C-alpha cells in the first residue's frame, strides 16, 4: 500500500456508536450506492453518478476504498450494527491534516433517513478522529437549506461558526455554506 506518511492507519476495530458501525466498503454496498444515486442532491456533490447503474455503483465503491490508499482520507460504509447492511457513507478527508484540520462528509440512503443514522455515524467518526494525534479540528460544510444535515451536525456536538458566502460551486452555481466544526478541546 502506498499510504501517505500523514495518513493514519485504518482503525484496528471498526468505529461504532449507537446502532451503526463504520467499516470498509464491500462490493455488496453498491446496492446502497444505487439508492443514494436516486437522491437529486447527492450526485451533485461527489463522484456518484445520478441514477447509477450497477457497474457505476461498483466503481464508486472502489473509489471509496481507494481514498485511504491514495492518502486523501478514510471513506467508511455506515452499516447497521445488527445486520451489517450498508446504510450510507461517511468520510474523514485529511488533505489538511498537516495543519491539524480534517473535513467530514456523509450521505445516508433515502430508505435509512430519519432514524439518526448520520448523527450516530458522525459520533463514531469523531471518536475515531480524536485518536489521530495531529488532528485538532473537524469541519463540516453544509448548505443553509439542508436542515436535516444541520440537525445531524448539532446532534453530534458540532458548533456553527458562521456563513461562508459563495463558498463553493455545486452543479454550476455558487453556493453559501454554513461552517460547522468540532475541536479537540470540546470533544474530550
PDB file of C-alpha atoms in Angstrom:
ATOM      1  CA  UNK A   1       0.000   0.000   0.000  1.00  0.00           C
ATOM      2  CA  UNK A   2       1.230   3.483  -0.858  1.00  0.00           C
ATOM      3  CA  UNK A   3      -0.234   5.306   2.109  1.00  0.00           C
ATOM      4  CA  UNK A   4       0.973   8.858   2.707  1.00  0.00           C
ATOM      5  CA  UNK A   5       3.100   9.229   5.863  1.00  0.00           C
ATOM      6  CA  UNK A   6       0.469  11.629   7.231  1.00  0.00           C
ATOM      7  CA  UNK A   7      -2.386   9.214   6.668  1.00  0.00           C
ATOM      8  CA  UNK A   8      -3.291   7.366   9.862  1.00  0.00           C
ATOM      9  CA  UNK A   9      -3.689   3.610   9.706  1.00  0.00           C
ATOM     10  CA  UNK A  10      -7.104   2.109   9.147  1.00  0.00           C
ATOM     11  CA  UNK A  11      -8.702   1.540  12.568  1.00  0.00           C
ATOM     12  CA  UNK A  12      -7.996  -1.915  14.000  1.00  0.00           C
ATOM     13  CA  UNK A  13     -11.549  -2.030  15.390  1.00  0.00           C
ATOM     14  CA  UNK A  14     -14.453  -0.652  13.366  1.00  0.00           C
ATOM     15  CA  UNK A  15     -15.634   2.609  14.965  1.00  0.00           C
ATOM     16  CA  UNK A  16     -19.174   2.386  16.275  1.00  0.00           C
ATOM     17  CA  UNK A  17     -21.769   4.474  18.048  1.00  0.00           C
ATOM     18  CA  UNK A  18     -25.426   3.808  18.760  1.00  0.00           C
ATOM     19  CA  UNK A  19     -26.823   1.491  16.121  1.00  0.00           C
ATOM     20  CA  UNK A  20     -24.084   1.884  13.490  1.00  0.00           C
ATOM     21  CA  UNK A  21     -20.578   0.690  12.747  1.00  0.00           C
ATOM     22  CA  UNK A  22     -18.161   2.265  10.297  1.00  0.00           C
ATOM     23  CA  UNK A  23     -16.457  -0.385   8.198  1.00  0.00           C
ATOM     24  CA  UNK A  24     -14.626  -0.852   4.912  1.00  0.00           C
ATOM     25  CA  UNK A  25     -16.758  -0.824   1.798  1.00  0.00           C
ATOM     26  CA  UNK A  26     -17.740  -4.190   0.315  1.00  0.00           C
ATOM     27  CA  UNK A  27     -18.950  -4.895  -3.228  1.00  0.00           C
ATOM     28  CA  UNK A  28     -22.480  -5.589  -1.973  1.00  0.00           C
ATOM     29  CA  UNK A  29     -22.634  -1.965  -0.760  1.00  0.00           C
ATOM     30  CA  UNK A  30     -23.198  -1.000  -4.402  1.00  0.00           C
ATOM     31  CA  UNK A  31     -26.920  -1.647  -3.782  1.00  0.00           C
ATOM     32  CA  UNK A  32     -26.940   1.235  -1.262  1.00  0.00           C
ATOM     33  CA  UNK A  33     -24.990   3.415  -3.709  1.00  0.00           C
ATOM     34  CA  UNK A  34     -27.657   2.835  -6.359  1.00  0.00           C
ATOM     35  CA  UNK A  35     -30.334   4.029  -3.904  1.00  0.00           C
ATOM     36  CA  UNK A  36     -28.210   7.026  -2.907  1.00  0.00           C
ATOM     37  CA  UNK A  37     -27.794   7.896  -6.589  1.00  0.00           C
ATOM     38  CA  UNK A  38     -31.551   8.494  -6.850  1.00  0.00           C
ATOM     39  CA  UNK A  39     -31.280  11.471  -4.473  1.00  0.00           C
ATOM     40  CA  UNK A  40     -31.360  14.686  -6.525  1.00  0.00           C
ATOM     41  CA  UNK A  41     -28.618  16.364  -4.425  1.00  0.00           C
ATOM     42  CA  UNK A  42     -26.026  13.690  -3.588  1.00  0.00           C
ATOM     43  CA  UNK A  43     -24.699  13.223  -7.150  1.00  0.00           C
ATOM     44  CA  UNK A  44     -24.063  16.982  -7.432  1.00  0.00           C
ATOM     45  CA  UNK A  45     -21.519  16.987  -4.579  1.00  0.00           C
ATOM     46  CA  UNK A  46     -19.485  13.853  -5.197  1.00  0.00           C
ATOM     47  CA  UNK A  47     -18.439  11.241  -7.709  1.00  0.00           C
ATOM     48  CA  UNK A  48     -21.564   9.060  -7.576  1.00  0.00           C
ATOM     49  CA  UNK A  49     -23.434   9.476 -10.878  1.00  0.00           C
ATOM     50  CA  UNK A  50     -27.149  10.266 -10.784  1.00  0.00           C
ATOM     51  CA  UNK A  51     -29.228   7.091 -11.154  1.00  0.00           C
ATOM     52  CA  UNK A  52     -26.070   4.961 -11.137  1.00  0.00           C
ATOM     53  CA  UNK A  53     -26.077   1.571 -12.813  1.00  0.00           C
ATOM     54  CA  UNK A  54     -24.707  -1.489 -11.004  1.00  0.00           C
ATOM     55  CA  UNK A  55     -21.333  -1.031 -12.719  1.00  0.00           C
ATOM     56  CA  UNK A  56     -21.219   2.691 -11.878  1.00  0.00           C
ATOM     57  CA  UNK A  57     -22.130   1.948  -8.256  1.00  0.00           C
ATOM     58  CA  UNK A  58     -19.390  -0.712  -8.039  1.00  0.00           C
ATOM     59  CA  UNK A  59     -16.887   1.771  -9.473  1.00  0.00           C
ATOM     60  CA  UNK A  60     -17.972   4.313  -6.824  1.00  0.00           C
ATOM     61  CA  UNK A  61     -17.493   1.683  -4.078  1.00  0.00           C
ATOM     62  CA  UNK A  62     -13.983   1.039  -5.395  1.00  0.00           C
ATOM     63  CA  UNK A  63     -13.228   4.787  -5.350  1.00  0.00           C
ATOM     64  CA  UNK A  64     -14.274   4.840  -1.679  1.00  0.00           C
ATOM     65  CA  UNK A  65     -11.808   2.039  -0.938  1.00  0.00           C
ATOM     66  CA  UNK A  66      -9.014   3.894  -2.742  1.00  0.00           C
ATOM     67  CA  UNK A  67      -9.177   7.070  -0.616  1.00  0.00           C
ATOM     68  CA  UNK A  68      -7.069   5.584   2.170  1.00  0.00           C
ATOM     69  CA  UNK A  69      -4.551   4.084  -0.240  1.00  0.00           C
ATOM     70  CA  UNK A  70      -4.144   7.449  -2.014  1.00  0.00           C
ATOM     71  CA  UNK A  71      -3.777   9.250   1.322  1.00  0.00           C
ATOM     72  CA  UNK A  72      -6.774  11.549   0.854  1.00  0.00           C
ATOM     73  CA  UNK A  73      -8.717  10.220   3.821  1.00  0.00           C
ATOM     74  CA  UNK A  74     -10.855   7.394   5.077  1.00  0.00           C
ATOM     75  CA  UNK A  75     -14.211   6.569   3.499  1.00  0.00           C
ATOM     76  CA  UNK A  76     -16.374   4.307   5.622  1.00  0.00           C
ATOM     77  CA  UNK A  77     -19.521   2.401   4.892  1.00  0.00           C
ATOM     78  CA  UNK A  78     -22.123   3.270   7.534  1.00  0.00           C
ATOM     79  CA  UNK A  79     -23.518  -0.144   8.436  1.00  0.00           C
ATOM     80  CA  UNK A  80     -26.325  -1.269  10.693  1.00  0.00           C
ATOM     81  CA  UNK A  81     -24.586  -2.727  13.757  1.00  0.00           C
ATOM     82  CA  UNK A  82     -27.045  -5.635  13.993  1.00  0.00           C
ATOM     83  CA  UNK A  83     -27.215  -6.669  10.323  1.00  0.00           C
ATOM     84  CA  UNK A  84     -24.052  -5.184   8.731  1.00  0.00           C
ATOM     85  CA  UNK A  85     -26.350  -3.808   5.989  1.00  0.00           C
ATOM     86  CA  UNK A  86     -24.916  -0.648   4.397  1.00  0.00           C
ATOM     87  CA  UNK A  87     -26.972   2.471   5.177  1.00  0.00           C
ATOM     88  CA  UNK A  88     -24.724   5.188   3.781  1.00  0.00           C
ATOM     89  CA  UNK A  89     -21.227   6.641   3.547  1.00  0.00           C
ATOM     90  CA  UNK A  90     -19.130   8.884   5.775  1.00  0.00           C
ATOM     91  CA  UNK A  91     -15.651  10.176   5.168  1.00  0.00           C
ATOM     92  CA  UNK A  92     -12.859  11.893   7.024  1.00  0.00           C
ATOM     93  CA  UNK A  93     -10.872  13.888   4.458  1.00  0.00           C
ATOM     94  CA  UNK A  94      -7.295  14.536   5.508  1.00  0.00           C
ATOM     95  CA  UNK A  95      -5.858  16.877   2.861  1.00  0.00           C
ATOM     96  CA  UNK A  96      -5.221  19.499   5.576  1.00  0.00           C
ATOM     97  CA  UNK A  97      -4.020  17.142   8.303  1.00  0.00           C
ATOM     98  CA  UNK A  98      -0.624  18.840   8.313  1.00  0.00           C
ATOM     99  CA  UNK A  99      -2.447  21.969   9.515  1.00  0.00           C
ATOM    100  CA  UNK A 100      -4.379  19.957  12.138  1.00  0.00           C
ATOM    101  CA  UNK A 101      -7.660  20.025  10.206  1.00  0.00           C
ATOM    102  CA  UNK A 102      -9.902  17.489   8.511  1.00  0.00           C
ATOM    103  CA  UNK A 103     -13.260  17.668   6.803  1.00  0.00           C
ATOM    104  CA  UNK A 104     -16.077  15.227   7.240  1.00  0.00           C
ATOM    105  CA  UNK A 105     -18.921  14.449   4.894  1.00  0.00           C
ATOM    106  CA  UNK A 106     -21.756  11.967   4.944  1.00  0.00           C
ATOM    107  CA  UNK A 107     -24.732  10.725   2.976  1.00  0.00           C
ATOM    108  CA  UNK A 108     -27.416   8.298   4.071  1.00  0.00           C
ATOM    109  CA  UNK A 109     -29.537   6.184   1.748  1.00  0.00           C
ATOM    110  CA  UNK A 110     -33.054   7.609   1.325  1.00  0.00           C
ATOM    111  CA  UNK A 111     -34.588   4.490   2.907  1.00  0.00           C
ATOM    112  CA  UNK A 112     -32.454   4.883   6.081  1.00  0.00           C
ATOM    113  CA  UNK A 113     -33.086   8.576   6.769  1.00  0.00           C
ATOM    114  CA  UNK A 114     -34.914   9.975   9.770  1.00  0.00           C
ATOM    115  CA  UNK A 115     -33.525   7.412  12.248  1.00  0.00           C
ATOM    116  CA  UNK A 116     -30.422   9.234  13.483  1.00  0.00           C
ATOM    117  CA  UNK A 117     -28.082   7.120  11.342  1.00  0.00           C
ATOM    118  CA  UNK A 118     -25.995  10.107  10.190  1.00  0.00           C
ATOM    119  CA  UNK A 119     -25.649  11.539  13.719  1.00  0.00           C
ATOM    120  CA  UNK A 120     -24.558   8.144  15.097  1.00  0.00           C
ATOM    121  CA  UNK A 121     -22.079   7.784  12.225  1.00  0.00           C
ATOM    122  CA  UNK A 122     -20.708  11.274  12.837  1.00  0.00           C
ATOM    123  CA  UNK A 123     -20.246  10.471  16.541  1.00  0.00           C
ATOM    124  CA  UNK A 124     -18.398   7.244  15.628  1.00  0.00           C
ATOM    125  CA  UNK A 125     -16.246   9.149  13.151  1.00  0.00           C
ATOM    126  CA  UNK A 126     -15.340  11.765  15.779  1.00  0.00           C
ATOM    127  CA  UNK A 127     -14.417   9.082  18.313  1.00  0.00           C
ATOM    128  CA  UNK A 128     -12.022   7.632  15.741  1.00  0.00           C
ATOM    129  CA  UNK A 129     -10.774  11.034  14.538  1.00  0.00           C
ATOM    130  CA  UNK A 130      -9.629  12.096  18.003  1.00  0.00           C
ATOM    131  CA  UNK A 131      -7.253   9.096  18.049  1.00  0.00           C
ATOM    132  CA  UNK A 132      -5.239  10.849  15.305  1.00  0.00           C
ATOM    133  CA  UNK A 133      -2.609  12.819  17.265  1.00  0.00           C
ATOM    134  CA  UNK A 134      -2.139  15.642  14.740  1.00  0.00           C
ATOM    135  CA  UNK A 135      -5.867  16.314  14.303  1.00  0.00           C
ATOM    136  CA  UNK A 136      -7.337  19.210  16.263  1.00  0.00           C
ATOM    137  CA  UNK A 137     -10.351  20.288  14.213  1.00  0.00           C
ATOM    138  CA  UNK A 138     -13.038  18.580  12.112  1.00  0.00           C
ATOM    139  CA  UNK A 139     -15.065  20.768   9.755  1.00  0.00           C
ATOM    140  CA  UNK A 140     -18.401  20.262   8.025  1.00  0.00           C
ATOM    141  CA  UNK A 141     -19.694  22.452   5.188  1.00  0.00           C
ATOM    142  CA  UNK A 142     -23.487  22.431   4.976  1.00  0.00           C
ATOM    143  CA  UNK A 143     -25.798  24.349   2.684  1.00  0.00           C
ATOM    144  CA  UNK A 144     -28.153  26.526   4.774  1.00  0.00           C
ATOM    145  CA  UNK A 145     -31.294  24.900   3.335  1.00  0.00           C
ATOM    146  CA  UNK A 146     -30.160  21.427   4.479  1.00  0.00           C
ATOM    147  CA  UNK A 147     -31.889  21.413   7.865  1.00  0.00           C
ATOM    148  CA  UNK A 148     -31.513  17.631   8.277  1.00  0.00           C
ATOM    149  CA  UNK A 149     -27.720  17.918   7.966  1.00  0.00           C
ATOM    150  CA  UNK A 150     -27.667  20.917  10.319  1.00  0.00           C
ATOM    151  CA  UNK A 151     -29.597  18.846  12.867  1.00  0.00           C
ATOM    152  CA  UNK A 152     -27.161  15.934  12.376  1.00  0.00           C
ATOM    153  CA  UNK A 153     -24.154  18.201  12.977  1.00  0.00           C
ATOM    154  CA  UNK A 154     -25.672  19.750  16.085  1.00  0.00           C
ATOM    155  CA  UNK A 155     -26.785  16.377  17.478  1.00  0.00           C
ATOM    156  CA  UNK A 156     -23.180  15.159  17.100  1.00  0.00           C
ATOM    157  CA  UNK A 157     -21.843  18.169  19.032  1.00  0.00           C
ATOM    158  CA  UNK A 158     -20.613  20.342  16.160  1.00  0.00           C
ATOM    159  CA  UNK A 159     -20.966  24.117  16.548  1.00  0.00           C
ATOM    160  CA  UNK A 160     -21.923  26.553  13.824  1.00  0.00           C
ATOM    161  CA  UNK A 161     -19.113  29.045  13.284  1.00  0.00           C
ATOM    162  CA  UNK A 162     -20.730  31.104  10.562  1.00  0.00           C
ATOM    163  CA  UNK A 163     -21.906  31.508   6.998  1.00  0.00           C
ATOM    164  CA  UNK A 164     -19.371  31.347   4.176  1.00  0.00           C
ATOM    165  CA  UNK A 165     -20.924  33.324   1.335  1.00  0.00           C
ATOM    166  CA  UNK A 166     -20.456  31.994  -2.205  1.00  0.00           C
ATOM    167  CA  UNK A 167     -18.110  29.376  -0.762  1.00  0.00           C
ATOM    168  CA  UNK A 168     -18.173  26.745  -3.493  1.00  0.00           C
ATOM    169  CA  UNK A 169     -19.681  25.809  -6.784  1.00  0.00           C
ATOM    170  CA  UNK A 170     -22.212  22.991  -6.813  1.00  0.00           C
ATOM    171  CA  UNK A 171     -23.971  21.961 -10.017  1.00  0.00           C
ATOM    172  CA  UNK A 172     -22.801  25.116 -11.775  1.00  0.00           C
ATOM    173  CA  UNK A 173     -23.990  27.586  -9.104  1.00  0.00           C
ATOM    174  CA  UNK A 174     -22.015  29.344  -6.380  1.00  0.00           C
ATOM    175  CA  UNK A 175     -23.436  28.266  -3.017  1.00  0.00           C
ATOM    176  CA  UNK A 176     -23.306  29.619   0.520  1.00  0.00           C
ATOM    177  CA  UNK A 177     -22.154  27.157   3.165  1.00  0.00           C
ATOM    178  CA  UNK A 178     -22.553  27.016   6.908  1.00  0.00           C
ATOM    179  CA  UNK A 179     -19.287  26.108   8.591  1.00  0.00           C
ATOM    180  CA  UNK A 180     -19.712  23.672  11.473  1.00  0.00           C
ATOM    181  CA  UNK A 181     -16.742  22.456  13.495  1.00  0.00           C
ATOM    182  CA  UNK A 182     -15.749  20.218  16.333  1.00  0.00           C
ATOM    183  CA  UNK A 183     -12.445  20.908  18.055  1.00  0.00           C
ATOM    184  CA  UNK A 184     -10.351  18.554  20.133  1.00  0.00           C
ATOM    185  CA  UNK A 185     -10.699  20.553  23.381  1.00  0.00           C
ATOM    186  CA  UNK A 186     -14.502  20.480  23.135  1.00  0.00           C
ATOM    187  CA  UNK A 187     -14.575  16.813  22.145  1.00  0.00           C
ATOM    188  CA  UNK A 188     -12.652  15.461  25.118  1.00  0.00           C
TER     189      UNK A 188
END
